[in-house]
Short mmCIF file of C-alpha atoms in Angstrom, two decimals:
data_model
loop_
_atom_site.label_atom_id
_atom_site.label_comp_id
_atom_site.label_asym_id
_atom_site.label_seq_id
_atom_site.Cartn_x
_atom_site.Cartn_y
_atom_site.Cartn_z
CA MET Y 1 0.00 0.00 0.00
CA MET Y 2 2.81 2.41 0.89
CA LYS Y 3 4.57 1.82 -2.44
CA LYS Y 4 1.38 2.63 -4.34
CA LEU Y 5 1.02 5.89 -2.41
CA GLN Y 6 4.64 6.81 -3.13
CA LEU Y 7 4.15 6.01 -6.81
CA LEU Y 8 1.04 8.17 -6.90
CA VAL Y 9 2.87 11.11 -5.30
CA VAL Y 10 5.75 10.78 -7.77
CA ALA Y 11 3.33 10.62 -10.71
CA VAL Y 12 1.50 13.76 -9.54
CA MET Y 13 4.79 15.61 -9.09
CA LEU Y 14 5.93 14.63 -12.60
CA LEU Y 15 2.65 15.79 -14.11
CA PHE Y 16 2.88 19.09 -12.29
CA SER Y 17 6.47 19.72 -13.38
CA ALA Y 18 5.62 18.82 -16.99
CA GLY Y 19 2.72 21.28 -16.91
CA VAL Y 20 4.94 24.06 -15.63
CA HIS Y 21 7.38 23.75 -18.52
CA ALA Y 22 4.79 23.27 -21.27
CA ASP Y 23 3.94 26.97 -21.57
CA THR Y 24 6.85 28.04 -23.81
CA ILE Y 25 6.24 27.90 -27.56
CA LYS Y 26 9.26 28.19 -29.86
CA ASN Y 27 9.12 29.02 -33.56
CA SER Y 28 12.14 29.44 -35.82
CA LYS Y 29 10.53 29.23 -39.26
CA LEU Y 30 9.96 32.97 -39.81
CA ASN Y 31 12.29 35.41 -41.53
CA LEU Y 32 12.21 38.12 -38.84
CA ASN Y 33 14.79 40.14 -40.79
CA ASN Y 34 11.98 41.08 -43.17
CA PRO Y 35 10.15 44.17 -41.79
CA ASP Y 36 6.84 43.02 -43.31
CA VAL Y 37 7.08 39.70 -41.46
CA ARG Y 38 7.83 41.50 -38.18
CA LYS Y 39 4.91 43.88 -38.70
CA CYS Y 40 2.51 41.01 -39.45
CA LEU Y 41 3.77 39.07 -36.41
CA LEU Y 42 3.33 42.10 -34.13
CA GLU Y 43 -0.19 42.76 -35.40
CA SER Y 44 -1.35 39.15 -35.20
CA THR Y 45 0.03 38.57 -31.71
CA LYS Y 46 -1.44 41.83 -30.43
CA THR Y 47 -4.85 40.83 -31.79
CA ALA Y 48 -4.55 37.50 -29.96
CA GLY Y 49 -3.67 39.24 -26.67
CA TRP Y 50 0.09 38.64 -26.65
CA GLU Y 51 2.45 41.41 -25.50
CA LEU Y 52 5.95 41.96 -26.87
CA ALA Y 53 8.31 41.35 -23.95
CA SER Y 54 11.73 41.55 -25.59
CA VAL Y 55 13.60 41.85 -28.91
CA TYR Y 56 17.31 41.13 -29.25
CA LEU Y 57 20.05 39.51 -31.34
CA ASN Y 58 21.25 36.20 -29.89
CA SER Y 59 24.83 34.90 -29.94
CA GLU Y 60 24.30 33.55 -33.48
CA ASN Y 61 23.22 37.03 -34.70
CA LYS Y 62 19.64 35.85 -35.16
CA LEU Y 63 16.78 38.17 -34.28
CA VAL Y 64 14.72 36.92 -31.30
CA MET Y 65 11.26 38.22 -30.35
CA ILE Y 66 9.62 37.13 -27.09
CA PHE Y 67 5.89 37.51 -26.43
CA ASP Y 68 4.07 36.95 -23.13
CA LYS Y 69 0.43 36.27 -22.36
CA GLY Y 70 -0.24 35.47 -18.72
CA ASP Y 71 2.01 32.56 -17.81
CA ASP Y 72 2.60 31.56 -21.44
CA THR Y 73 5.59 32.61 -23.53
CA LYS Y 74 6.20 32.49 -27.28
CA ILE Y 75 9.76 32.79 -28.58
CA TYR Y 76 10.32 33.56 -32.26
CA THR Y 77 13.86 33.22 -33.63
CA SER Y 78 14.69 34.27 -37.17
CA ARG Y 79 15.61 31.44 -39.51
CA GLU Y 80 18.18 33.53 -41.33
CA VAL Y 81 21.33 35.16 -39.98
CA PHE Y 82 21.05 38.93 -39.57
CA THR Y 83 23.61 40.76 -41.71
CA LYS Y 84 24.48 44.43 -41.68
#
């Protein structure tokens, strides 16, 4: 009986931890270097209730845009390298 209770507690803890980490959505298929793509992304996310949290160049010189909505996060990384 005690082993079943321990197994149940472990299963509940695993489900809870999986739920906590399932709120980040990553997308790297967009060309964020194109201003039209960025504008469309900003408009569509705003309409859906997402707020732009951050924009930066990562260590690979790819443009990254992060959007938040409550506890959920969407991370968009450009598929092409940003060149000057």
